[in-house]
PDB file of C-alpha atoms in Angstrom:
ATOM      1  CA  MET A   8       8.244   8.371   3.728  1.00 60.00           C
ATOM      2  CA  ALA A   9       8.245   5.697   1.058  1.00 76.00           C
ATOM      3  CA  ASP A  10       6.140   6.335  -2.031  1.00 92.00           C
ATOM      4  CA  VAL A  11       3.003   4.191  -1.764  1.00 96.00           C
ATOM      5  CA  ARG A  12       1.270   3.118  -4.941  1.00 96.00           C
ATOM      6  CA  VAL A  13      -2.428   2.216  -4.787  1.00 98.00           C
ATOM      7  CA  GLU A  14      -4.173  -0.060  -7.256  1.00 98.00           C
ATOM      8  CA  ARG A  15      -7.893   0.442  -6.822  1.00 98.00           C
ATOM      9  CA  ASP A  16     -11.036  -1.507  -7.642  1.00 98.00           C
ATOM     10  CA  VAL A  17      -9.363  -4.854  -8.297  1.00 98.00           C
ATOM     11  CA  VAL A  18     -12.158  -7.430  -8.592  1.00 98.00           C
ATOM     12  CA  TYR A  19     -11.313 -10.304  -6.297  1.00 98.00           C
ATOM     13  CA  GLY A  20     -13.909 -13.031  -6.794  1.00 95.00           C
ATOM     14  CA  PRO A  21     -17.219 -14.270  -8.218  1.00 97.00           C
ATOM     15  CA  SER A  22     -19.151 -11.804  -6.066  1.00 96.00           C
ATOM     16  CA  GLY A  23     -17.679  -8.963  -8.114  1.00 97.00           C
ATOM     17  CA  LYS A  24     -16.448  -7.142  -5.032  1.00 98.00           C
ATOM     18  CA  GLY A  25     -13.403  -4.896  -5.294  1.00 98.00           C
ATOM     19  CA  LEU A  26     -10.281  -4.358  -3.258  1.00 98.00           C
ATOM     20  CA  ASP A  27      -7.448  -1.859  -3.124  1.00 98.00           C
ATOM     21  CA  VAL A  28      -3.769  -2.808  -2.986  1.00 98.00           C
ATOM     22  CA  TYR A  29      -1.206  -0.607  -1.238  1.00 98.00           C
ATOM     23  CA  ARG A  30       2.479  -1.199  -1.941  1.00 97.00           C
ATOM     24  CA  CYS A  31       5.861   0.332  -2.539  1.00 95.00           C
ATOM     25  CA  ASP A  32       7.956  -0.616  -5.534  1.00 87.00           C
ATOM     26  CA  GLY A  33      10.746  -3.137  -5.054  1.00 83.00           C
ATOM     27  CA  SER A  34      12.245  -6.239  -6.601  1.00 77.00           C
ATOM     28  CA  ALA A  35      11.922  -8.618  -3.643  1.00 89.00           C
ATOM     29  CA  LEU A  36       8.639 -10.217  -2.627  1.00 95.00           C
ATOM     30  CA  ARG A  37       7.236  -8.518   0.449  1.00 97.00           C
ATOM     31  CA  PRO A  38       5.088  -9.859   3.295  1.00 98.00           C
ATOM     32  CA  VAL A  39       1.348  -9.393   2.960  1.00 98.00           C
ATOM     33  CA  VAL A  40      -1.432  -8.077   5.180  1.00 98.00           C
ATOM     34  CA  LEU A  41      -5.025  -8.821   4.217  1.00 98.00           C
ATOM     35  CA  LEU A  42      -6.984  -6.173   6.115  1.00 99.00           C
ATOM     36  CA  TRP A  43     -10.761  -6.399   6.602  1.00 98.00           C
ATOM     37  CA  HIS A  44     -12.903  -3.390   7.519  1.00 98.00           C
ATOM     38  CA  GLY A  45     -15.692  -3.518  10.100  1.00 98.00           C
ATOM     39  CA  ARG A  46     -19.463  -3.907  10.040  1.00 97.00           C
ATOM     40  CA  GLY A  47     -20.280  -1.031   7.696  1.00 97.00           C
ATOM     41  CA  PRO A  48     -20.888  -2.436   4.202  1.00 97.00           C
ATOM     42  CA  ASP A  49     -18.252  -1.803   1.540  1.00 98.00           C
ATOM     43  CA  GLU A  50     -16.107   0.553   3.607  1.00 98.00           C
ATOM     44  CA  ARG A  51     -12.625  -0.303   2.437  1.00 98.00           C
ATOM     45  CA  ASP A  52     -11.915   3.404   1.968  1.00 98.00           C
ATOM     46  CA  VAL A  53     -12.169   3.915   5.749  1.00 98.00           C
ATOM     47  CA  LEU A  54      -8.948   1.955   6.221  1.00 98.00           C
ATOM     48  CA  GLU A  55      -6.921   3.875   3.635  1.00 98.00           C
ATOM     49  CA  PRO A  56      -4.907   5.961   6.163  1.00 98.00           C
ATOM     50  CA  LEU A  57      -3.950   2.812   8.066  1.00 98.00           C
ATOM     51  CA  ALA A  58      -3.198   0.788   4.928  1.00 98.00           C
ATOM     52  CA  ARG A  59      -0.921   3.514   3.572  1.00 98.00           C
ATOM     53  CA  ALA A  60       0.998   3.687   6.842  1.00 98.00           C
ATOM     54  CA  VAL A  61       1.536  -0.083   6.823  1.00 98.00           C
ATOM     55  CA  ALA A  62       2.610  -0.132   3.177  1.00 98.00           C
ATOM     56  CA  GLU A  63       5.176   2.597   3.869  1.00 96.00           C
ATOM     57  CA  ARG A  64       7.031   0.077   6.004  1.00 96.00           C
ATOM     58  CA  GLY A  65       7.495  -2.417   3.182  1.00 95.00           C
ATOM     59  CA  VAL A  66       4.334  -4.525   3.358  1.00 98.00           C
ATOM     60  CA  VAL A  67       1.818  -5.231   0.596  1.00 98.00           C
ATOM     61  CA  VAL A  68      -1.649  -4.475   1.967  1.00 98.00           C
ATOM     62  CA  PHE A  69      -4.895  -5.747   0.448  1.00 99.00           C
ATOM     63  CA  VAL A  70      -8.105  -4.055   1.648  1.00 99.00           C
ATOM     64  CA  PRO A  71     -11.313  -5.580   0.242  1.00 99.00           C
ATOM     65  CA  ASP A  72     -14.907  -4.456   0.430  1.00 98.00           C
ATOM     66  CA  TRP A  73     -17.295  -6.918   2.045  1.00 98.00           C
ATOM     67  CA  ARG A  74     -20.849  -6.777   3.360  1.00 98.00           C
ATOM     68  CA  SER A  75     -21.868  -7.964   6.790  1.00 98.00           C
ATOM     69  CA  ASP A  76     -25.500  -7.446   5.735  1.00 98.00           C
ATOM     70  CA  ALA A  77     -25.244 -10.113   3.003  1.00 98.00           C
ATOM     71  CA  PRO A  78     -27.476 -13.184   3.532  1.00 97.00           C
ATOM     72  CA  ASP A  79     -24.456 -15.204   4.709  1.00 97.00           C
ATOM     73  CA  GLY A  80     -23.132 -12.403   6.896  1.00 98.00           C
ATOM     74  CA  GLY A  81     -20.346 -11.700   4.426  1.00 98.00           C
ATOM     75  CA  ARG A  82     -18.647 -15.084   4.652  1.00 97.00           C
ATOM     76  CA  ALA A  83     -18.401 -15.582   0.881  1.00 97.00           C
ATOM     77  CA  HIS A  84     -16.816 -12.149   0.420  1.00 98.00           C
ATOM     78  CA  LEU A  85     -14.277 -12.771   3.179  1.00 97.00           C
ATOM     79  CA  TRP A  86     -13.315 -16.204   1.896  1.00 96.00           C
ATOM     80  CA  GLU A  87     -13.118 -14.987  -1.705  1.00 97.00           C
ATOM     81  CA  SER A  88     -10.687 -12.289  -0.637  1.00 98.00           C
ATOM     82  CA  ILE A  89      -8.457 -14.873   1.048  1.00 97.00           C
ATOM     83  CA  VAL A  90      -8.450 -17.081  -2.034  1.00 96.00           C
ATOM     84  CA  PHE A  91      -7.613 -14.110  -4.255  1.00 98.00           C
ATOM     85  CA  VAL A  92      -4.708 -12.958  -2.111  1.00 98.00           C
ATOM     86  CA  ARG A  93      -3.286 -16.466  -1.786  1.00 97.00           C
ATOM     87  CA  HIS A  94      -3.375 -16.983  -5.548  1.00 97.00           C
ATOM     88  CA  ASN A  95      -2.461 -13.489  -6.732  1.00 98.00           C
ATOM     89  CA  ALA A  96      -0.242 -11.882  -4.088  1.00 98.00           C
ATOM     90  CA  GLY A  97       2.823 -12.362  -6.288  1.00 97.00           C
ATOM     91  CA  ASP A  98       1.316 -10.258  -9.064  1.00 97.00           C
ATOM     92  CA  PHE A  99       1.449  -7.302  -6.682  1.00 97.00           C
ATOM     93  CA  GLY A 100       4.881  -7.980  -5.227  1.00 97.00           C
ATOM     94  CA  GLY A 101       3.570  -9.936  -2.253  1.00 98.00           C
ATOM     95  CA  ASP A 102       4.749 -13.242  -0.812  1.00 98.00           C
ATOM     96  CA  ALA A 103       1.809 -15.658  -0.635  1.00 97.00           C
ATOM     97  CA  ALA A 104       3.721 -17.727   1.939  1.00 97.00           C
ATOM     98  CA  ARG A 105       3.689 -14.794   4.383  1.00 97.00           C
ATOM     99  CA  ILE A 106       0.131 -13.572   4.825  1.00 98.00           C
ATOM    100  CA  VAL A 107      -1.021 -11.940   8.045  1.00 98.00           C
ATOM    101  CA  LEU A 108      -4.795 -11.806   8.357  1.00 98.00           C
ATOM    102  CA  ALA A 109      -6.066  -8.669  10.072  1.00 98.00           C
ATOM    103  CA  GLY A 110      -9.261  -6.762  10.663  1.00 98.00           C
ATOM    104  CA  TRP A 111     -10.895  -3.944  12.530  1.00 98.00           C
ATOM    105  CA  SER A 112     -13.942  -4.417  14.765  1.00 98.00           C
ATOM    106  CA  LEU A 113     -16.163  -7.090  13.153  1.00 98.00           C
ATOM    107  CA  GLY A 114     -13.414  -7.646  10.592  1.00 98.00           C
ATOM    108  CA  GLY A 115     -11.016  -8.460  13.428  1.00 98.00           C
ATOM    109  CA  LYS A 116     -13.449 -10.990  14.835  1.00 98.00           C
ATOM    110  CA  ALA A 117     -13.642 -12.529  11.354  1.00 97.00           C
ATOM    111  CA  ALA A 118      -9.851 -12.765  11.209  1.00 97.00           C
ATOM    112  CA  ALA A 119      -9.673 -14.293  14.681  1.00 97.00           C
ATOM    113  CA  GLY A 120     -12.294 -16.847  13.706  1.00 96.00           C
ATOM    114  CA  ILE A 121     -10.149 -18.057  10.814  1.00 95.00           C
ATOM    115  CA  GLY A 122      -7.067 -18.083  13.036  1.00 96.00           C
ATOM    116  CA  VAL A 123      -8.472 -20.414  15.682  1.00 95.00           C
ATOM    117  CA  ASP A 124     -10.878 -22.549  13.651  1.00 88.00           C
ATOM    118  CA  GLY A 125      -8.647 -24.420  11.231  1.00 70.00           C
ATOM    119  CA  ALA A 126     -11.545 -25.784   9.176  1.00 70.00           C
ATOM    120  CA  GLY A 127     -12.501 -24.726   5.670  1.00 66.00           C
ATOM    121  CA  LEU A 128     -10.337 -23.089   3.009  1.00 69.00           C
ATOM    122  CA  GLY A 129      -8.467 -26.375   2.610  1.00 70.00           C
ATOM    123  CA  ARG A 130      -7.291 -25.927   6.203  1.00 77.00           C
ATOM    124  CA  TRP A 131      -5.213 -22.923   5.140  1.00 87.00           C
ATOM    125  CA  ARG A 132      -4.034 -20.742   8.000  1.00 92.00           C
ATOM    126  CA  PRO A 133      -2.424 -17.318   8.000  1.00 96.00           C
ATOM    127  CA  SER A 134       1.055 -16.701   9.370  1.00 97.00           C
ATOM    128  CA  GLY A 135      -0.523 -14.662  12.154  1.00 98.00           C
ATOM    129  CA  VAL A 136      -3.608 -12.642  13.061  1.00 98.00           C
ATOM    130  CA  VAL A 137      -4.011  -9.005  14.091  1.00 98.00           C
ATOM    131  CA  ALA A 138      -7.418  -8.153  15.577  1.00 99.00           C
ATOM    132  CA  ILE A 139      -8.068  -4.451  16.083  1.00 99.00           C
ATOM    133  CA  ALA A 140     -10.785  -3.279  18.504  1.00 98.00           C
ATOM    134  CA  SER A 141     -12.628  -6.563  18.248  1.00 98.00           C
ATOM    135  CA  GLY A 142     -14.860  -8.757  20.379  1.00 98.00           C
ATOM    136  CA  PHE A 143     -14.609 -12.539  20.392  1.00 98.00           C
ATOM    137  CA  ASP A 144     -17.641 -13.795  22.319  1.00 98.00           C
ATOM    138  CA  ALA A 145     -20.142 -13.932  19.439  1.00 98.00           C
ATOM    139  CA  PRO A 146     -20.061 -15.813  16.121  1.00 97.00           C
ATOM    140  CA  ALA A 147     -17.481 -14.625  13.607  1.00 97.00           C
ATOM    141  CA  PRO A 148     -18.881 -13.847  10.136  1.00 97.00           C
ATOM    142  CA  SER A 149     -16.049 -15.845   8.586  1.00 96.00           C
ATOM    143  CA  THR A 150     -16.866 -19.134  10.332  1.00 94.00           C
ATOM    144  CA  GLY A 151     -20.185 -18.856  12.131  1.00 95.00           C
ATOM    145  CA  ARG A 152     -18.370 -19.977  15.268  1.00 95.00           C
ATOM    146  CA  VAL A 153     -17.432 -18.107  18.444  1.00 97.00           C
ATOM    147  CA  PRO A 154     -13.642 -17.540  18.551  1.00 97.00           C
ATOM    148  CA  LEU A 155     -13.548 -17.546  22.350  1.00 97.00           C
ATOM    149  CA  ASP A 156     -15.275 -20.941  22.388  1.00 97.00           C
ATOM    150  CA  ASP A 157     -13.027 -22.350  19.665  1.00 95.00           C
ATOM    151  CA  VAL A 158      -9.892 -21.457  21.616  1.00 96.00           C
ATOM    152  CA  ALA A 159     -11.052 -23.655  24.484  1.00 94.00           C
ATOM    153  CA  VAL A 160     -11.345 -26.784  22.330  1.00 93.00           C
ATOM    154  CA  THR A 161      -9.102 -26.355  19.293  1.00 91.00           C
ATOM    155  CA  GLN A 162      -6.325 -28.840  18.679  1.00 89.00           C
ATOM    156  CA  ILE A 163      -4.670 -27.034  15.789  1.00 91.00           C
ATOM    157  CA  GLU A 164      -1.133 -25.699  15.808  1.00 92.00           C
ATOM    158  CA  PRO A 165      -0.987 -22.252  17.441  1.00 96.00           C
ATOM    159  CA  ILE A 166      -0.166 -19.170  15.417  1.00 97.00           C
ATOM    160  CA  PRO A 167       0.726 -15.765  16.907  1.00 98.00           C
ATOM    161  CA  PHE A 168      -1.978 -13.206  17.635  1.00 98.00           C
ATOM    162  CA  TRP A 169      -1.678  -9.461  18.097  1.00 98.00           C
ATOM    163  CA  LEU A 170      -4.653  -7.710  19.711  1.00 98.00           C
ATOM    164  CA  VAL A 171      -4.821  -3.914  19.447  1.00 98.00           C
ATOM    165  CA  HIS A 172      -7.447  -1.938  21.343  1.00 98.00           C
ATOM    166  CA  GLY A 173      -8.248   1.594  22.453  1.00 98.00           C
ATOM    167  CA  THR A 174      -8.714   2.118  26.167  1.00 98.00           C
ATOM    168  CA  ARG A 175     -11.457   4.682  25.443  1.00 98.00           C
ATOM    169  CA  ASP A 176     -13.417   2.374  23.141  1.00 98.00           C
ATOM    170  CA  ALA A 177     -17.140   2.781  23.889  1.00 98.00           C
ATOM    171  CA  ILE A 178     -18.224   0.429  21.077  1.00 98.00           C
ATOM    172  CA  VAL A 179     -16.203  -2.682  21.948  1.00 98.00           C
ATOM    173  CA  ASP A 180     -14.825  -2.707  25.472  1.00 98.00           C
ATOM    174  CA  VAL A 181     -11.076  -3.283  25.745  1.00 98.00           C
ATOM    175  CA  GLU A 182     -11.825  -6.005  28.285  1.00 98.00           C
ATOM    176  CA  LYS A 183     -12.885  -8.237  25.378  1.00 98.00           C
ATOM    177  CA  SER A 184      -9.322  -8.208  24.072  1.00 98.00           C
ATOM    178  CA  HIS A 185      -7.975  -8.864  27.562  1.00 98.00           C
ATOM    179  CA  ARG A 186     -10.243 -11.867  27.916  1.00 98.00           C
ATOM    180  CA  PHE A 187      -9.329 -13.300  24.523  1.00 98.00           C
ATOM    181  CA  ALA A 188      -5.608 -12.792  25.097  1.00 98.00           C
ATOM    182  CA  LYS A 189      -5.898 -14.633  28.412  1.00 98.00           C
ATOM    183  CA  ALA A 190      -7.763 -17.519  26.768  1.00 98.00           C
ATOM    184  CA  LEU A 191      -5.131 -17.815  24.039  1.00 98.00           C
ATOM    185  CA  ARG A 192      -2.247 -17.790  26.497  1.00 98.00           C
ATOM    186  CA  GLU A 193      -3.877 -20.400  28.691  1.00 97.00           C
ATOM    187  CA  ARG A 194      -3.872 -22.741  25.686  1.00 96.00           C
ATOM    188  CA  GLY A 195      -0.216 -22.025  24.895  1.00 97.00           C
ATOM    189  CA  TRP A 196      -0.798 -19.539  22.088  1.00 98.00           C
ATOM    190  CA  ARG A 197       1.301 -16.405  21.753  1.00 98.00           C
ATOM    191  CA  ALA A 198      -0.914 -13.367  22.247  1.00 98.00           C
ATOM    192  CA  THR A 199       0.437  -9.816  22.342  1.00 98.00           C
ATOM    193  CA  LEU A 200      -1.975  -7.150  23.592  1.00 98.00           C
ATOM    194  CA  ILE A 201      -1.329  -3.516  22.685  1.00 98.00           C
ATOM    195  CA  GLU A 202      -3.450  -0.713  24.151  1.00 98.00           C
ATOM    196  CA  ALA A 203      -3.638   2.936  23.128  1.00 98.00           C
ATOM    197  CA  GLU A 204      -5.438   5.897  24.627  1.00 98.00           C
ATOM    198  CA  THR A 205      -8.030   6.360  21.904  1.00 98.00           C
ATOM    199  CA  ASP A 206     -11.507   5.248  20.873  1.00 98.00           C
ATOM    200  CA  HIS A 207     -12.985   2.741  18.441  1.00 98.00           C
ATOM    201  CA  ALA A 208     -12.360   4.894  15.387  1.00 98.00           C
ATOM    202  CA  GLY A 209      -9.054   6.350  16.521  1.00 98.00           C
ATOM    203  CA  ILE A 210      -7.344   2.979  16.733  1.00 98.00           C
ATOM    204  CA  VAL A 211      -7.395   2.839  12.902  1.00 98.00           C
ATOM    205  CA  MET A 212      -6.397   6.497  12.433  1.00 98.00           C
ATOM    206  CA  THR A 213      -9.948   7.721  11.835  1.00 98.00           C
ATOM    207  CA  GLU A 214     -12.687   9.644  13.607  1.00 97.00           C
ATOM    208  CA  TYR A 215     -16.433   9.135  13.380  1.00 96.00           C
ATOM    209  CA  ASP A 216     -18.389  11.732  11.409  1.00 95.00           C
ATOM    210  CA  PRO A 217     -22.037  11.618  12.593  1.00 94.00           C
ATOM    211  CA  GLU A 218     -23.237  13.687   9.632  1.00 94.00           C
ATOM    212  CA  ARG A 219     -21.827  11.175   7.151  1.00 92.00           C
ATOM    213  CA  GLY A 220     -22.500   8.167   9.369  1.00 92.00           C
ATOM    214  CA  ARG A 221     -19.017   6.791   8.774  1.00 93.00           C
ATOM    215  CA  CYS A 222     -15.394   7.170   9.802  1.00 97.00           C
ATOM    216  CA  THR A 223     -13.120   9.672   8.085  1.00 97.00           C
ATOM    217  CA  PRO A 224      -9.346  10.308   8.273  1.00 98.00           C
ATOM    218  CA  ALA A 225      -8.297  11.482  11.713  1.00 97.00           C
ATOM    219  CA  ARG A 226      -7.430  15.071  12.512  1.00 95.00           C
ATOM    220  CA  VAL A 227      -7.181  14.726  16.290  1.00 96.00           C
ATOM    221  CA  ARG A 228      -3.849  13.893  17.843  1.00 97.00           C
ATOM    222  CA  HIS A 229      -4.866  10.849  19.890  1.00 97.00           C
ATOM    223  CA  ALA A 230      -6.264   9.101  16.803  1.00 98.00           C
ATOM    224  CA  ILE A 231      -3.286   9.917  14.604  1.00 98.00           C
ATOM    225  CA  GLU A 232      -0.842   8.646  17.216  1.00 98.00           C
ATOM    226  CA  ALA A 233      -2.876   5.528  17.989  1.00 98.00           C
ATOM    227  CA  GLY A 234      -3.376   4.749  14.308  1.00 98.00           C
ATOM    228  CA  ARG A 235       0.345   5.000  13.667  1.00 98.00           C
ATOM    229  CA  ARG A 236       0.949   2.591  16.518  1.00 98.00           C
ATOM    230  CA  THR A 237      -1.551   0.168  15.007  1.00 98.00           C
ATOM    231  CA  ALA A 238       0.237   0.484  11.660  1.00 98.00           C
ATOM    232  CA  HIS A 239       3.532  -0.386  13.336  1.00 98.00           C
ATOM    233  CA  VAL A 240       1.960  -3.470  14.926  1.00 98.00           C
ATOM    234  CA  LEU A 241       0.582  -4.635  11.579  1.00 98.00           C
ATOM    235  CA  ALA A 242       3.864  -4.071   9.778  1.00 98.00           C
ATOM    236  CA  ASP A 243       5.947  -5.683  12.545  1.00 98.00           C
ATOM    237  CA  ALA A 244       3.608  -8.694  12.544  1.00 98.00           C
ATOM    238  CA  ALA A 245       3.996  -9.136   8.787  1.00 98.00           C
ATOM    239  CA  LEU A 246       7.743  -8.573   8.816  1.00 97.00           C
ATOM    240  CA  ALA A 247       8.195 -11.153  11.572  1.00 97.00           C
ATOM    241  CA  PHE A 248       7.813 -13.972   9.046  1.00 94.00           C
TER     242      PHE A 248
END
């Protein structure tokens, strides 16, 4: 395995929120994944096992904290993290021209919202989007719009999507990814759907700890295997550009 270096608690915007950067040393600029956690406030640490596995494959991974319980639903945090990565990726060995936007659960919906909306952020768009265990039929915190609705009317240039979902997910049904993939394809977008036999937590190499009320690194086989598969999807998506 490649040696992954982690730079922690990098302040990324006016909100004062922090992010962690996962990368391996090298002289060439590497593709970037900006990876958003789910609904739980300030839970970037939950995605550490996944981020490390992606970075091992030669990708620079930025994982910011954000708060879905903020008055704006976390939109300012999400947008600030995009601006930071676009402007500062090179300082961490990343290529700002090759940014894949990704997220788990609500974070995946946020990423999908940016991918299909096209408004805001100076009309910046990522190279591609990876949505992990996400739903798409309610407003995204990043845009306030419903990604599934936006797909039906958008006129912007398509970008590739990868949808990753556990078939045992009791929090967000895998059918939501099937439906979104179908909607994207019907509009001529490239949508790759990857399923794994695991649950909502396992798809990001974690398991839910009811005593702590949060996800912790996985110990069970199905979650470790599924999380590694998700890491491969994220890395392959980034390395495709």
